[in-house]
Amino acid sequence: MIGVGVSMLLIATLILVLVRRLRHKSKCPSLQGYRFRKRDKVLFYGRKIMRKVSQSTSSLVDTTISNTSRPRMKKKLKMLNIAKKILRIKKELPILQLKEPPPSVLEADLTEFDVANSHLPSEVLYMLKNVRVLGHFEKPLFLELCKHMIFQQFQQGEYVFRPGQPDTSIYVVQDGKLELFLTQQDGKETLVKEVFPGDSVHSLLSILDVITGHQRPYRTVSARAGEDSTVLRLPVEAFSAVFEKYPESLVRVVQIIMVRLQRVTFLALHNYLGLTNELFSHVSDGPCPGDLPMGVVQGAGGGLKQGWQVAKAQAELSHCKGWGGALWGVGSGQGQSQSLWQCPPLSLQSVSQEPKERRSVTVEEQPPGTYHYNYCEDDSAGGACPFGPYQGRQTSAIFEAAKRELVKLMKIEDPSLLNNRVLLHHAKAGTVIARQGDQDVSLHFVLWGCLHVYQRMIDKAEDVCLFLTQPGEMVGQLAVLTGEPLIFTIKANRDCTFLKISKSDFYEIMREQPSVVLSVAHTVAARMSPFVRQMDFAIDWMAVEAGRALYRQGDKSDCTYIVLNGRLRSVIQKGNGKKELVGEYGRGDLIGVVEALTRQPRATTVHAVRDTELAKLPEGTLNNIKRRYPQVVTRLIHLLSQKILGNLQQLCGPFTGRGFGGEELTNPASNLSTVAVLPVCDDVPMAAFTLELEHALNAIGPTLLLTSDIIRARLGASALDSIQEYRLSGWLAQQEDIHRIVLYQTDCTLTPWTVRCIRQADCILIVGLGDQEPTLGKLEQMLENTAVRALKQLILLHREDGPSPSRTVEWLNMRSWCSGHLHIKCPRRVFSRRSPNKLREMYMKVFEKDADRHSDFSRLARVLTGNSIALVLGGGGARGCSHIGVIKAMEEAGIPIDLIGGTSIGSFIGALYAEERSAVRTKQRAREWAKSMNSVFETVLDLTYPITSMFSGSAFNTSINKVFQDKQIEDLWLPYFNVTTDITASAMRVHKDGSLWRYVRASMTLSGYLPPLCDPKDGNLLMDGGYINNLPADIARNMGAKTVVAIDVGSQDETDLCNYGDSLSGWWLLWKRLNPWAQKVKVPDMAEIQSRLAYVSCVRQLEVVKSSSYCEYIRPPIDRFKTMDFGKFDEIYDVGYQHGKVVFSGWCRGDIIEKMVKDRRLADFYESKRMDVLTCPSAGFTDLAEIVSRIEPAKSYLSDGEESDYLTEYEEEGLDPAREEEELLAPAEWIHTEVFETKLWPLLPGEGVSWA
């Protein structure tokens, strides 16, 4: 009725105005004269106003508003708004252009190994592909090997080799198919592997046997042609000529064989299948340890021989408990008395008493003690040990005799090489000689007694005894040869005497005589069990180039893969032809295990994002292992259940169940290993940015920063040359193993180092300056022509006191597809101009302090490592004012917020906080808006004829628009999203870009009160998101958040409704309501029924979110407040604040907050580095070939030009401005300081590394 009255009043007014004008025109005769037209007047005054405010608008963009000029600027803004209204100027906001990912992201290359288009013969390509696992051979060396290739033709069913024949060749299939069989004890043959063109049949252990002169025949392995086949045979003897000419190649091949044995074979069999003592032979196949010269035995009074016999008898009585004891040592000097063991004695606690989480070996220090002793004149050999530390001059004779035996075992040509490099040690019972995961290991040659070797069982806090090291045998060789951590613990359960050669001393010996690695490597091969030798034929070490497909959707599932290093991407093709990303896999991930165990075709296509190394475990091999060791089935069930459970709980990060096009992806990945940082222009402070990011990442896990200067300083001037490709790749792969994440800082131009950074990257950060004009960098333009498969993130840097972000859409539109963007507010020190030495000095102080978890760099670090914390705010009308109180309590509790989103009122509060990042400012702006919601006059004026809704929505639009102005979602400080219900498509919509106020208004559109908002992109009608997902914690989880804090303020419906039978009379219900003496009944009316129907989907979704493991659910006690109680803003805010304080104080006591900010992979990372066979936190890479080929000192690189020492206004507070000027240093000269230094391969004292 009010609307009809207003309409009648307007019509009457219009008629009155028209009548008066007609009367005035009839009375006044028309006069001829000149005058301005009205539109000319409007344009004249409009232009005049625009000229007056033009200067003020420019100052708004370029400068900040000071406190003194704030009233003046408000007046100018009002004038500008008046001018816009007069001229009806509407600002055209840019719209983000949704771009499809380039084909290189979702599609693999068409050819797996392009033989047809190559200028080289197929046999050469196939041989190159398979010999490449033995190391990088220069062109002359490889051509020399190709001369020895032999072509062989085999008919179907014909044997290529059988048991009993010499195992001396590498077989590469050129065409056809070979089948590899294992002969069981009952004589039956079992198929373990099918070999197709381009693949090979060989055992690296067999190659090692031939190289070391211990050739063996095939015992249980045979191969025959599955069809007519052409095979290339390369005799292993072909390597002999190459090794004689290039001894460093020999050392490198031996090392790679050892590394493959440790990384591939042990990784697959131990870490994933849970095998332990099945991998080692309890009795070494090496030479008999009892064959010592009689002179030695007589000189020792028969002690050595008797000791070995006693040791073998005691081996059966040894056990794994009661570890403890002390260690003494005797040197190989001039016969002088000296104390060589200065460290405190060590004891090892039993781990079975510790909780299950603590799988590591625990070492305790006892009170320090140093044992001094002299040689005694007594010739008697009393005591349990025939030559313990108190045996006098006999010790010297036995020591020399033992050295002679060691010379024989290692085949050392010059015995003087052992002088001053061997120590004689005596360990008492219970002494731990070395621990699993130790990097600084040594060779141990047992003289008397025995050493027990233990290994931690997978997923159990128990140790199992692998084998005993008897007198005359060595232990610890594998870790010394590979330069990697020890894979087992060495302990003396009984008194034991042994010789010890440290790693550095062994490298000195190896430098003088490279062939010593052959005899030492042979002792490792002799310790391997026959089962490991069989598996060495079956398990492949394969390399996949970037872009190549590992397998395609629909292929036969015949094997399982383990990622050693690199990155793979899994893509599924739907029935409509659209491709979607399923997930990405990094180091240590198991690929294809579900399809292989269930024998289903490949569900997805998997291709390499970058160059990747994998271990391939064929299906036949897996079946053979299951038959031989049934306990493996339990381990496989565990792995399979983890995969299935992971899919059910959406543990795949941001890609689970989501399309990959457009807005479905915002977070690159959660298991990144390498990140490349690429500048948009030369003005970007790259050095400071990467150091800030490294500081933030170090708070999460071990991080390494690499630049071209650092690489040249550490690895030599020629490290980036193409000839060093293999060595650099191996070293970089090792750095990925021992660090949680590696940062690659590119050069400003397209140099070989920049190409290497892009090639190594899992994710590329494109860094620009947010206050500059949106531009496309020259380096980016050059990279557009290359197939970059890594996901890209745009990072915009902003000054600490600069303006808010703007024009982000323009930055994104001028680029090809980006997976997302982030705004980073940088400290003043980032933009300060400092010389390298002053930059070093400043960041040395910065690195001494803990990183601020609330800084934007810490937020970026959590995004890159998959540890983001999201805040999700639910809908509930005025009850949503409590959101701000909870946020205030979160800030006080120290909980960072990396991502925010919500529904309805939650979308409004979330948008305010994403723009302000301050609970105080959010509260002020939200209170002002809440007051406007109580205006009855504006509400009455907005009434309209209720066909679609009761209100036109104009007043509500104006109130939202006043809050957010023309802000775009892309310009918010924090990543933001909100949820609406698309009634046109009957689907949920998640908005992550576009006009902020429009999508906030759409998410708050309650049915019947406000009309649906037309989406400015496609015109679809959008309603309140609460109808479909009132607490969208699952959306935040899919966007990459590890932990989601969800605040629910929705109304709770009554569930104890009246059971009125099969029919209901409205008159009876009316009587119950009107009669004050009648018993009240709870029966919903039509409006409530419709509301409950609308929220059915929302209620179900809420229950799923509350029961999820990733969500921390919070509900303040706000049920007494109604949906429109905006007048009680302060009271509702206090309720949320007090409830938040109580909740978060409990979290602090329960360490929930620490678990939230802790890296989810950090515990597993350290555990794997300490206990697994791969790596260790302190591990470094040892290139034995470099040591053999006489490493030159590293060349330092000085900068050609000097950087200005002028310090801008963005100086770090607290630094002394009056510091003396120092001589400029290039980065290569100060990277070895305490702050920036990281573990490198072990070097000899006083040496550097150079590949020149």
XYZ file of C-alpha atoms in Angstrom, residues 66 233 352 490 648 863:
6
model
C 48.823 12.936 5.627
C 74.949 -56.725 -26.642
C 61.492 -50.056 22.468
C 77.157 -50.716 14.021
C 38.778 -40.227 0.513
C 51.864 -21.543 0.869
